[in-house]
mmCIF file of C-alpha atoms and ligand atoms in Angstrom:
data_model
loop_
_atom_site.group_PDB
_atom_site.id
_atom_site.type_symbol
_atom_site.label_atom_id
_atom_site.label_comp_id
_atom_site.label_asym_id
_atom_site.label_seq_id
_atom_site.Cartn_x
_atom_site.Cartn_y
_atom_site.Cartn_z
ATOM 1 C CA UNK A 1 0.016 0.181 0.133
ATOM 2 C CA UNK A 2 1.618 3.428 -0.664
ATOM 3 C CA UNK A 3 2.028 5.999 1.930
ATOM 4 C CA UNK A 4 -0.684 8.027 0.323
ATOM 5 C CA UNK A 5 -3.578 5.776 0.687
ATOM 6 C CA UNK A 6 -2.623 4.610 4.307
ATOM 7 C CA UNK A 7 -4.898 5.688 7.121
ATOM 8 C CA UNK A 8 -3.661 8.554 9.694
ATOM 9 C CA UNK A 9 -4.951 8.735 13.199
ATOM 10 C CA UNK A 10 -5.246 11.637 15.064
ATOM 11 C CA UNK A 11 -6.644 11.448 18.430
ATOM 12 C CA UNK A 12 -10.182 9.564 18.054
ATOM 13 C CA UNK A 13 -10.511 10.351 14.127
ATOM 14 C CA UNK A 14 -9.120 7.631 11.514
ATOM 15 C CA UNK A 15 -8.797 9.135 8.214
ATOM 16 C CA UNK A 16 -8.849 6.516 5.586
ATOM 17 C CA UNK A 17 -5.939 8.142 3.645
ATOM 18 C CA UNK A 18 -3.696 11.358 3.247
ATOM 19 C CA UNK A 19 -4.911 12.954 0.065
ATOM 20 C CA UNK A 20 -7.134 15.932 1.386
ATOM 21 C CA UNK A 21 -8.917 18.942 -0.071
ATOM 22 C CA UNK A 22 -7.715 21.991 0.945
ATOM 23 C CA UNK A 23 -10.087 24.487 2.202
ATOM 24 C CA UNK A 24 -11.376 26.697 -0.688
ATOM 25 C CA UNK A 25 -13.884 29.887 -0.322
ATOM 26 C CA UNK A 26 -16.657 29.676 -2.697
ATOM 27 C CA UNK A 27 -18.072 33.172 -1.876
ATOM 28 C CA UNK A 28 -21.521 31.835 -2.379
ATOM 29 C CA UNK A 29 -23.017 32.040 1.125
ATOM 30 C CA UNK A 30 -25.646 34.390 1.996
ATOM 31 C CA UNK A 31 -25.720 36.092 5.404
ATOM 32 C CA UNK A 32 -22.907 33.306 6.160
ATOM 33 C CA UNK A 33 -25.431 30.760 5.676
ATOM 34 C CA UNK A 34 -24.050 28.022 3.255
ATOM 35 C CA UNK A 35 -26.353 27.003 0.418
ATOM 36 C CA UNK A 36 -27.279 24.015 -2.086
ATOM 37 C CA UNK A 37 -23.766 25.094 -3.829
ATOM 38 C CA UNK A 38 -21.662 24.232 -0.667
ATOM 39 C CA UNK A 39 -23.659 20.866 -0.508
ATOM 40 C CA UNK A 40 -23.138 19.718 -3.928
ATOM 41 C CA UNK A 41 -19.487 20.870 -4.103
ATOM 42 C CA UNK A 42 -18.317 19.488 -0.802
ATOM 43 C CA UNK A 43 -20.309 16.303 -1.356
ATOM 44 C CA UNK A 44 -18.714 15.675 -4.682
ATOM 45 C CA UNK A 45 -15.380 15.369 -3.143
ATOM 46 C CA UNK A 46 -17.023 12.669 -0.643
ATOM 47 C CA UNK A 47 -17.459 10.341 -3.733
ATOM 48 C CA UNK A 48 -14.218 11.262 -4.887
ATOM 49 C CA UNK A 49 -11.577 9.476 -2.574
ATOM 50 C CA UNK A 50 -10.789 12.263 -0.375
ATOM 51 C CA UNK A 51 -9.348 11.290 3.129
ATOM 52 C CA UNK A 52 -10.575 14.548 4.443
ATOM 53 C CA UNK A 53 -12.469 17.448 3.215
ATOM 54 C CA UNK A 54 -11.707 20.865 4.776
ATOM 55 C CA UNK A 55 -14.788 23.413 4.209
ATOM 56 C CA UNK A 56 -13.717 26.884 3.440
ATOM 57 C CA UNK A 57 -12.468 29.575 5.563
ATOM 58 C CA UNK A 58 -15.649 30.395 7.551
ATOM 59 C CA UNK A 59 -15.708 33.501 9.747
ATOM 60 C CA UNK A 60 -16.022 33.075 13.435
ATOM 61 C CA UNK A 61 -17.494 36.889 13.515
ATOM 62 C CA UNK A 62 -19.435 38.400 11.040
ATOM 63 C CA UNK A 63 -16.739 41.246 10.773
ATOM 64 C CA UNK A 64 -14.197 38.532 10.194
ATOM 65 C CA UNK A 65 -15.499 37.943 6.350
ATOM 66 C CA UNK A 66 -12.867 38.349 3.624
ATOM 67 C CA UNK A 67 -16.487 39.327 1.772
ATOM 68 C CA UNK A 68 -19.958 39.679 2.129
ATOM 69 C CA UNK A 69 -20.683 36.232 0.493
ATOM 70 C CA UNK A 70 -18.427 34.119 2.906
ATOM 71 C CA UNK A 71 -19.705 31.442 5.008
ATOM 72 C CA UNK A 72 -19.958 32.009 8.795
ATOM 73 C CA UNK A 73 -20.651 29.911 12.266
ATOM 74 C CA UNK A 74 -21.241 32.810 14.311
ATOM 75 C CA UNK A 75 -24.653 32.208 14.856
ATOM 76 C CA UNK A 76 -27.142 28.864 14.828
ATOM 77 C CA UNK A 77 -29.071 29.528 11.801
ATOM 78 C CA UNK A 78 -25.363 29.097 10.217
ATOM 79 C CA UNK A 79 -24.869 25.745 12.030
ATOM 80 C CA UNK A 80 -28.257 24.296 11.130
ATOM 81 C CA UNK A 81 -27.423 24.969 7.394
ATOM 82 C CA UNK A 82 -24.066 22.987 7.938
ATOM 83 C CA UNK A 83 -25.648 20.030 9.548
ATOM 84 C CA UNK A 84 -26.995 18.665 6.520
ATOM 85 C CA UNK A 85 -24.013 19.237 4.649
ATOM 86 C CA UNK A 86 -21.632 17.371 7.263
ATOM 87 C CA UNK A 87 -24.390 14.306 6.702
ATOM 88 C CA UNK A 88 -23.970 14.455 3.164
ATOM 89 C CA UNK A 89 -20.453 13.943 3.153
ATOM 90 C CA UNK A 90 -20.580 11.348 6.038
ATOM 91 C CA UNK A 91 -23.250 9.263 4.110
ATOM 92 C CA UNK A 92 -20.371 8.994 1.482
ATOM 93 C CA UNK A 93 -18.090 7.611 4.022
ATOM 94 C CA UNK A 94 -15.982 10.726 3.990
ATOM 95 C CA UNK A 95 -14.834 13.164 6.934
ATOM 96 C CA UNK A 96 -15.590 16.983 6.890
ATOM 97 C CA UNK A 97 -13.433 19.679 8.573
ATOM 98 C CA UNK A 98 -13.962 23.417 8.796
ATOM 99 C CA UNK A 99 -11.865 26.313 8.625
ATOM 100 C CA UNK A 100 -12.343 29.001 11.342
ATOM 101 C CA UNK A 101 -11.288 32.093 10.136
ATOM 102 C CA UNK A 102 -11.171 36.092 10.675
ATOM 103 C CA UNK A 103 -9.691 38.135 7.777
ATOM 104 C CA UNK A 104 -8.762 41.150 9.793
ATOM 105 C CA UNK A 105 -7.163 44.006 7.754
ATOM 106 C CA UNK A 106 -8.193 41.813 4.668
ATOM 107 C CA UNK A 107 -12.246 41.643 5.291
ATOM 108 C CA UNK A 108 -15.065 43.620 3.567
ATOM 109 C CA UNK A 109 -13.478 42.813 -0.100
ATOM 110 C CA UNK A 110 -15.292 42.146 -3.227
ATOM 111 C CA UNK A 111 -15.096 38.490 -4.117
ATOM 112 C CA UNK A 112 -13.017 37.401 -6.929
ATOM 113 C CA UNK A 113 -15.443 37.789 -9.831
ATOM 114 C CA UNK A 114 -17.204 40.843 -8.733
ATOM 115 C CA UNK A 115 -16.748 44.086 -11.251
ATOM 116 C CA UNK A 116 -15.052 45.825 -8.719
ATOM 117 C CA UNK A 117 -12.019 44.953 -6.501
ATOM 118 C CA UNK A 118 -10.605 45.970 -3.065
ATOM 119 C CA UNK A 119 -12.595 47.095 -0.125
ATOM 120 C CA UNK A 120 -16.452 46.961 -0.211
ATOM 121 C CA UNK A 121 -17.834 50.506 0.643
ATOM 122 C CA UNK A 122 -20.018 50.459 3.866
ATOM 123 C CA UNK A 123 -22.860 51.784 1.828
ATOM 124 C CA UNK A 124 -22.401 48.826 -0.596
ATOM 125 C CA UNK A 125 -22.578 46.204 2.236
ATOM 126 C CA UNK A 126 -18.956 46.592 3.814
ATOM 127 C CA UNK A 127 -17.968 47.314 7.261
ATOM 128 C CA UNK A 128 -14.974 48.903 9.362
ATOM 129 C CA UNK A 129 -12.194 46.067 9.467
ATOM 130 C CA UNK A 130 -10.021 45.465 12.603
ATOM 131 C CA UNK A 131 -6.203 44.403 12.546
ATOM 132 C CA UNK A 132 -3.325 44.231 15.131
ATOM 133 C CA UNK A 133 -2.127 47.689 14.102
ATOM 134 C CA UNK A 134 -3.528 50.399 11.835
ATOM 135 C CA UNK A 135 -1.976 49.383 8.788
ATOM 136 C CA UNK A 136 -3.787 48.709 5.388
ATOM 137 C CA UNK A 137 -3.355 45.860 3.174
ATOM 138 C CA UNK A 138 -2.282 47.466 -0.127
ATOM 139 C CA UNK A 139 -4.778 50.239 -0.982
ATOM 140 C CA UNK A 140 -7.573 48.552 1.163
ATOM 141 C CA UNK A 141 -9.335 50.400 3.737
ATOM 142 C CA UNK A 142 -7.167 51.054 6.803
ATOM 143 C CA UNK A 143 -8.464 49.008 9.779
ATOM 144 C CA UNK A 144 -8.532 49.714 13.687
ATOM 145 C CA UNK A 145 -6.202 48.514 15.989
ATOM 146 C CA UNK A 146 -8.003 45.938 18.254
ATOM 147 C CA UNK A 147 -8.240 46.920 21.958
ATOM 148 C CA UNK A 148 -8.123 44.208 24.667
ATOM 149 C CA UNK A 149 -11.748 43.640 24.536
ATOM 150 C CA UNK A 150 -11.712 43.596 20.836
ATOM 151 C CA UNK A 151 -9.051 40.579 21.342
ATOM 152 C CA UNK A 152 -10.991 38.881 23.632
ATOM 153 C CA UNK A 153 -14.077 38.928 21.344
ATOM 154 C CA UNK A 154 -11.906 37.109 18.813
ATOM 155 C CA UNK A 155 -10.732 34.274 21.303
ATOM 156 C CA UNK A 156 -14.504 33.992 22.251
ATOM 157 C CA UNK A 157 -15.540 34.049 18.619
ATOM 158 C CA UNK A 158 -13.194 31.239 17.649
ATOM 159 C CA UNK A 159 -14.511 29.452 20.630
ATOM 160 C CA UNK A 160 -18.004 29.688 19.953
ATOM 161 C CA UNK A 161 -18.005 28.977 16.589
ATOM 162 C CA UNK A 162 -15.591 25.762 17.269
ATOM 163 C CA UNK A 163 -18.749 24.746 19.593
ATOM 164 C CA UNK A 164 -21.128 25.239 16.583
ATOM 165 C CA UNK A 165 -19.122 23.392 14.393
ATOM 166 C CA UNK A 166 -19.035 20.447 16.415
ATOM 167 C CA UNK A 167 -22.712 20.828 17.116
ATOM 168 C CA UNK A 168 -23.341 20.609 13.192
ATOM 169 C CA UNK A 169 -21.102 17.431 13.101
ATOM 170 C CA UNK A 170 -17.424 18.419 11.953
ATOM 171 C CA UNK A 171 -14.796 15.923 12.143
ATOM 172 C CA UNK A 172 -11.881 18.409 12.483
ATOM 173 C CA UNK A 173 -11.449 22.056 13.589
ATOM 174 C CA UNK A 174 -8.471 24.000 11.425
ATOM 175 C CA UNK A 175 -7.653 27.202 12.964
ATOM 176 C CA UNK A 176 -6.587 29.628 9.970
ATOM 177 C CA UNK A 177 -3.400 31.213 10.955
ATOM 178 C CA UNK A 178 -2.482 32.161 7.302
ATOM 179 C CA UNK A 179 -2.669 33.829 4.098
ATOM 180 C CA UNK A 180 -2.383 37.385 5.549
ATOM 181 C CA UNK A 181 -5.726 37.060 7.728
ATOM 182 C CA UNK A 182 -6.081 38.154 11.458
ATOM 183 C CA UNK A 183 -4.113 35.582 13.071
ATOM 184 C CA UNK A 184 -1.329 35.595 10.695
ATOM 185 C CA UNK A 185 -1.343 39.601 10.699
ATOM 186 C CA UNK A 186 -0.232 39.426 14.624
ATOM 187 C CA UNK A 187 2.405 36.931 13.797
ATOM 188 C CA UNK A 188 4.352 38.763 11.067
ATOM 189 C CA UNK A 189 6.183 41.926 12.320
ATOM 190 C CA UNK A 190 5.519 43.625 8.723
ATOM 191 C CA UNK A 191 1.753 44.065 10.146
ATOM 192 C CA UNK A 192 1.997 43.981 13.924
ATOM 193 C CA UNK A 193 3.430 46.979 15.350
ATOM 194 C CA UNK A 194 1.907 46.655 18.723
ATOM 195 C CA UNK A 195 3.650 47.483 21.750
ATOM 196 C CA UNK A 196 1.727 45.379 24.340
ATOM 197 C CA UNK A 197 2.133 41.834 25.349
ATOM 198 C CA UNK A 198 0.595 41.015 21.693
ATOM 199 C CA UNK A 199 3.656 42.703 20.015
ATOM 200 C CA UNK A 200 7.240 42.691 19.519
ATOM 201 C CA UNK A 201 9.030 39.690 20.302
ATOM 202 C CA UNK A 202 7.887 36.202 18.715
ATOM 203 C CA UNK A 203 6.652 35.019 21.765
ATOM 204 C CA UNK A 204 4.156 38.133 21.767
ATOM 205 C CA UNK A 205 3.085 38.134 18.294
ATOM 206 C CA UNK A 206 2.581 34.342 18.546
ATOM 207 C CA UNK A 207 0.186 34.851 21.721
ATOM 208 C CA UNK A 208 -3.145 35.716 20.109
ATOM 209 C CA UNK A 209 -2.671 32.526 17.784
ATOM 210 C CA UNK A 210 -1.879 30.364 21.059
ATOM 211 C CA UNK A 211 -4.762 31.848 22.812
ATOM 212 C CA UNK A 212 -6.888 30.823 20.140
ATOM 213 C CA UNK A 213 -5.846 27.142 19.669
ATOM 214 C CA UNK A 214 -6.257 26.833 23.416
ATOM 215 C CA UNK A 215 -9.582 27.849 23.513
ATOM 216 C CA UNK A 216 -10.731 25.769 20.404
ATOM 217 C CA UNK A 217 -8.895 22.998 21.971
ATOM 218 C CA UNK A 218 -10.723 23.410 25.397
ATOM 219 C CA UNK A 219 -14.031 23.441 23.239
ATOM 220 C CA UNK A 220 -12.809 20.363 21.086
ATOM 221 C CA UNK A 221 -12.063 18.078 24.147
ATOM 222 C CA UNK A 222 -9.926 15.117 23.667
ATOM 223 C CA UNK A 223 -11.494 13.516 20.680
ATOM 224 C CA UNK A 224 -11.196 16.111 17.864
ATOM 225 C CA UNK A 225 -8.496 16.723 16.024
ATOM 226 C CA UNK A 226 -7.394 20.471 15.586
ATOM 227 C CA UNK A 227 -5.273 21.560 12.864
ATOM 228 C CA UNK A 228 -3.525 25.122 12.471
ATOM 229 C CA UNK A 229 -2.802 26.620 8.794
ATOM 230 C CA UNK A 230 0.133 28.670 8.970
ATOM 231 C CA UNK A 231 2.009 30.601 6.218
ATOM 232 C CA UNK A 232 5.306 29.430 7.110
ATOM 233 C CA UNK A 233 7.076 32.631 5.312
ATOM 234 C CA UNK A 234 5.912 36.116 4.161
ATOM 235 C CA UNK A 235 8.037 35.716 0.860
ATOM 236 C CA UNK A 236 9.042 39.234 1.876
ATOM 237 C CA UNK A 237 12.087 41.166 3.931
ATOM 238 C CA UNK A 238 11.606 41.538 7.481
ATOM 239 C CA UNK A 239 8.658 39.231 7.668
ATOM 240 C CA UNK A 240 7.708 35.985 9.360
ATOM 241 C CA UNK A 241 10.266 33.198 8.610
ATOM 242 C CA UNK A 242 10.322 29.493 8.124
ATOM 243 C CA UNK A 243 12.319 29.422 11.571
ATOM 244 C CA UNK A 244 9.807 31.488 13.251
ATOM 245 C CA UNK A 245 6.989 29.061 11.871
ATOM 246 C CA UNK A 246 8.874 26.029 13.425
ATOM 247 C CA UNK A 247 8.982 27.271 16.651
ATOM 248 C CA UNK A 248 5.319 28.821 16.494
ATOM 249 C CA UNK A 249 4.370 24.800 15.271
ATOM 250 C CA UNK A 250 5.856 23.697 18.563
ATOM 251 C CA UNK A 251 3.962 26.284 20.804
ATOM 252 C CA UNK A 252 0.794 25.535 19.194
ATOM 253 C CA UNK A 253 1.254 21.707 19.481
ATOM 254 C CA UNK A 254 1.787 22.285 22.948
ATOM 255 C CA UNK A 255 -1.474 24.425 23.143
ATOM 256 C CA UNK A 256 -3.394 21.615 21.858
ATOM 257 C CA UNK A 257 -3.021 21.466 18.033
ATOM 258 C CA UNK A 258 -2.196 17.925 16.228
ATOM 259 C CA UNK A 259 -1.268 19.122 12.881
ATOM 260 C CA UNK A 260 0.402 21.956 11.336
ATOM 261 C CA UNK A 261 -1.047 22.667 7.865
ATOM 262 C CA UNK A 262 1.991 24.540 6.120
ATOM 263 C CA UNK A 263 1.125 26.934 3.555
ATOM 264 C CA UNK A 264 2.948 30.666 2.636
ATOM 265 C CA UNK A 265 2.241 33.990 1.871
ATOM 266 C CA UNK A 266 -0.824 36.385 1.658
ATOM 267 C CA UNK A 267 0.293 39.027 4.172
ATOM 268 C CA UNK A 268 1.746 41.854 1.706
ATOM 269 C CA UNK A 269 1.305 42.615 -1.720
ATOM 270 C CA UNK A 270 4.999 42.937 -2.435
ATOM 271 C CA UNK A 271 5.700 39.515 -1.851
ATOM 272 C CA UNK A 272 8.030 37.478 -4.436
ATOM 273 C CA UNK A 273 7.259 33.725 -4.507
ATOM 274 C CA UNK A 274 8.801 31.507 -6.763
ATOM 275 C CA UNK A 275 6.079 29.077 -7.714
ATOM 276 C CA UNK A 276 6.525 25.881 -8.825
ATOM 277 C CA UNK A 277 5.373 22.248 -8.244
ATOM 278 C CA UNK A 278 5.679 21.516 -4.517
ATOM 279 C CA UNK A 279 6.939 24.938 -3.911
ATOM 280 C CA UNK A 280 5.731 24.721 -0.282
ATOM 281 C CA UNK A 281 7.219 21.294 0.307
ATOM 282 C CA UNK A 282 10.116 22.490 1.861
ATOM 283 C CA UNK A 283 8.386 24.702 4.309
ATOM 284 C CA UNK A 284 6.290 21.845 5.545
ATOM 285 C CA UNK A 285 9.572 19.877 6.272
ATOM 286 C CA UNK A 286 11.200 22.688 8.105
ATOM 287 C CA UNK A 287 7.882 22.742 10.485
ATOM 288 C CA UNK A 288 7.851 18.992 10.467
ATOM 289 C CA UNK A 289 11.397 18.778 11.995
ATOM 290 C CA UNK A 290 12.030 15.277 10.826
ATOM 291 C CA UNK A 291 8.632 14.020 12.048
ATOM 292 C CA UNK A 292 8.541 15.597 15.728
ATOM 293 C CA UNK A 293 5.562 17.929 14.427
ATOM 294 C CA UNK A 294 2.813 16.558 12.274
ATOM 295 C CA UNK A 295 2.534 18.624 9.247
ATOM 296 C CA UNK A 296 0.556 18.551 5.791
ATOM 297 C CA UNK A 297 2.157 19.919 2.566
ATOM 298 C CA UNK A 298 -0.041 22.044 0.025
ATOM 299 C CA UNK A 299 0.604 23.939 -2.956
ATOM 300 C CA UNK A 300 0.773 22.517 -6.695
ATOM 301 C CA UNK A 301 0.471 18.904 -5.644
ATOM 302 C CA UNK A 302 -1.407 17.819 -8.430
ATOM 303 C CA UNK A 303 -0.655 13.852 -9.038
ATOM 304 C CA UNK A 304 -0.649 10.793 -6.859
ATOM 305 C CA UNK A 305 3.014 10.129 -7.516
ATOM 306 C CA UNK A 306 4.391 13.611 -6.830
ATOM 307 C CA UNK A 307 2.276 13.560 -3.212
ATOM 308 C CA UNK A 308 3.311 9.822 -2.341
ATOM 309 C CA UNK A 309 7.034 10.857 -3.259
ATOM 310 C CA UNK A 310 6.548 13.941 -0.622
ATOM 311 C CA UNK A 311 5.596 11.683 2.140
ATOM 312 C CA UNK A 312 8.388 8.858 1.009
ATOM 313 C CA UNK A 313 10.790 11.672 1.534
ATOM 314 C CA UNK A 314 9.414 12.451 5.245
ATOM 315 C CA UNK A 315 8.557 16.059 4.211
ATOM 316 C CA UNK A 316 4.890 15.766 5.337
ATOM 317 C CA UNK A 317 2.465 13.281 7.171
ATOM 318 C CA UNK A 318 -0.477 14.373 4.658
ATOM 319 C CA UNK A 319 -1.102 16.229 1.432
ATOM 320 C CA UNK A 320 -3.688 18.897 1.054
ATOM 321 C CA UNK A 321 -4.770 19.737 -2.669
ATOM 322 C CA UNK A 322 -6.890 22.747 -3.819
ATOM 323 C CA UNK A 323 -7.110 23.265 -7.754
ATOM 324 C CA UNK A 324 -6.537 19.724 -8.801
ATOM 325 C CA UNK A 325 -9.885 18.681 -6.725
ATOM 326 C CA UNK A 326 -11.642 21.427 -8.697
ATOM 327 C CA UNK A 327 -10.243 20.160 -11.964
ATOM 328 C CA UNK A 328 -11.214 16.621 -11.164
ATOM 329 C CA UNK A 329 -13.597 15.958 -8.247
ATOM 330 C CA UNK A 330 -12.391 12.478 -8.347
ATOM 331 C CA UNK A 331 -8.844 12.999 -8.037
ATOM 332 C CA UNK A 332 -8.352 10.669 -5.057
ATOM 333 C CA UNK A 333 -10.131 7.764 -6.817
ATOM 334 C CA UNK A 334 -7.658 8.602 -9.892
ATOM 335 C CA UNK A 335 -4.700 8.822 -7.863
ATOM 336 C CA UNK A 336 -5.434 5.682 -6.135
ATOM 337 C CA UNK A 337 -5.975 3.759 -9.494
ATOM 338 C CA UNK A 338 -2.549 5.379 -10.572
ATOM 339 C CA UNK A 339 -0.669 4.139 -7.636
ATOM 340 C CA UNK A 340 -2.459 0.593 -7.970
ATOM 341 C CA UNK A 341 -4.086 1.298 -4.291
ATOM 342 C CA UNK A 342 -7.247 0.294 -2.833
ATOM 343 C CA UNK A 343 -9.698 3.052 -2.112
ATOM 344 C CA UNK A 344 -13.115 2.841 -0.951
ATOM 345 C CA UNK A 345 -14.931 3.543 -4.397
ATOM 346 C CA UNK A 346 -18.511 4.435 -4.234
ATOM 347 C CA UNK A 347 -20.142 0.998 -5.206
ATOM 348 C CA UNK A 348 -22.279 2.998 -7.969
ATOM 349 C CA UNK A 349 -18.592 3.581 -9.434
ATOM 350 C CA UNK A 350 -16.941 0.227 -9.148
ATOM 351 C CA UNK A 351 -17.358 -0.457 -13.034
ATOM 352 C CA UNK A 352 -15.035 2.429 -13.364
ATOM 353 C CA UNK A 353 -12.041 0.314 -11.925
ATOM 354 C CA UNK A 354 -12.499 -2.753 -14.047
ATOM 355 C CA UNK A 355 -10.219 -1.170 -16.930
HETATM 356 C C1 FNR B 1 -8.178 28.869 -1.915
HETATM 357 N N1 FNR B 1 -7.177 28.872 -0.865
HETATM 358 C C2 FNR B 1 -7.694 28.662 0.420
HETATM 359 N N2 FNR B 1 -6.607 28.737 1.594
HETATM 360 C C3 FNR B 1 -7.554 28.774 2.937
HETATM 361 O O1 FNR B 1 -6.550 28.587 3.801
HETATM 362 N N3 FNR B 1 -8.434 28.913 3.047
HETATM 363 C C4 FNR B 1 -9.392 29.278 1.963
HETATM 364 O O2 FNR B 1 -10.987 29.486 2.090
HETATM 365 C C5 FNR B 1 -8.859 29.398 0.459
HETATM 366 N N4 FNR B 1 -9.551 29.685 -0.388
HETATM 367 C C6 FNR B 1 -9.456 29.359 -1.821
HETATM 368 C C7 FNR B 1 -10.296 29.445 -2.795
HETATM 369 C C8 FNR B 1 -9.783 29.184 -4.231
HETATM 370 C C9 FNR B 1 -11.033 28.983 -5.170
HETATM 371 C C10 FNR B 1 -8.441 28.740 -4.070
HETATM 372 C C11 FNR B 1 -8.039 28.367 -5.638
HETATM 373 C C12 FNR B 1 -7.588 28.363 -3.248
HETATM 374 C C13 FNR B 1 -5.532 28.371 -1.016
HETATM 375 C C14 FNR B 1 -5.848 26.825 -0.928
HETATM 376 O O3 FNR B 1 -6.579 26.063 0.188
HETATM 377 C C15 FNR B 1 -4.398 26.040 -1.625
HETATM 378 O O4 FNR B 1 -3.533 26.325 -0.214
HETATM 379 C C16 FNR B 1 -3.906 26.641 -2.568
HETATM 380 O O5 FNR B 1 -4.858 26.720 -3.917
HETATM 381 C C17 FNR B 1 -2.807 26.397 -2.958
HETATM 382 O O6 FNR B 1 -2.969 24.587 -3.310
HETATM 383 P P1 FNR B 1 -3.351 24.231 -4.890
HETATM 384 O O7 FNR B 1 -4.606 24.824 -5.381
HETATM 385 O O8 FNR B 1 -2.030 24.463 -5.905
HETATM 386 O O9 FNR B 1 -3.459 22.484 -4.754
#
């Protein structure tokens, strides 16, 4: 059996394989409530051999939405709309996680295919944004620096959303600490200029992510796995570094995380990224530290043999893919077929295995 299609047990959850669907915003919710689109979109991967599907960045507070069309978990109506989506994935024998998110200074923006771009004006459905410091992202509206009460409300927002996610039946909780959103804004000296206990040293910049991780773990109890997605570099001078990411990975594991989902970038517009197949794998390897810290790799990993090689080299414990699953929702079945592995095909699709 390949490593890619071998199971992985995290706390009380055994995932049947290590080829997972990366969280992807669909910008198709109404008032934070997932719609029929999300149902069909997520369920298709469950029939396609995914060992785990993580639903899109889902706002823990309304002001934490990237766009007015993001999903949320800040109220019970949203929880109740997620529940049948989780059921649909479970009915196909797969597992569904959710990415809990707050966009900070990158909130209140137009969705990618809107006619406009940048910040949504308040008279067109936008809202004031918050951040560690009053530093705008690339022409977006200037955020207000969070005060102590605001920081407490963010931590509470993550905990309450985690509770609703568990009530809806989600199997994994992922904290979004990457891509230039709020928790990453605290981690990076490029966006965090605070002089209180949440700014300055790495220990201080990591404090909010650590407090959120602890709060989510308290809600999750002992059984449910918690992942933390980080950007392991800002790809910009003076930014967050892979060495800092490795330290933060260790800290959040001590705070109750079970796996670090290693991505990169998104904090500043002047980032320079050398994009090529598997370009973020060395970052996952740096955070993984030879297997001490369970880590996943993501980024232009688009076929089974390539993903298998990453695991065989010991650079990651699991593989997230995004766009390949959009091109082929049965990517998992195809990869297993190509690697000669047995994967739980839906009975209805078994004839596709014959030749
Ligand atoms: C993304 N990505 C992303 N990442 C994340 O952490 N939360 C999110 O909600 C989203 N949303 C999103 C939407 C769409 C349409 C795409 C294509 C991507 C990033 C994604 O999870 C993944 O990290 C990158 O796409 C790189 O992996 P691939 O696509 O090269 O396999």
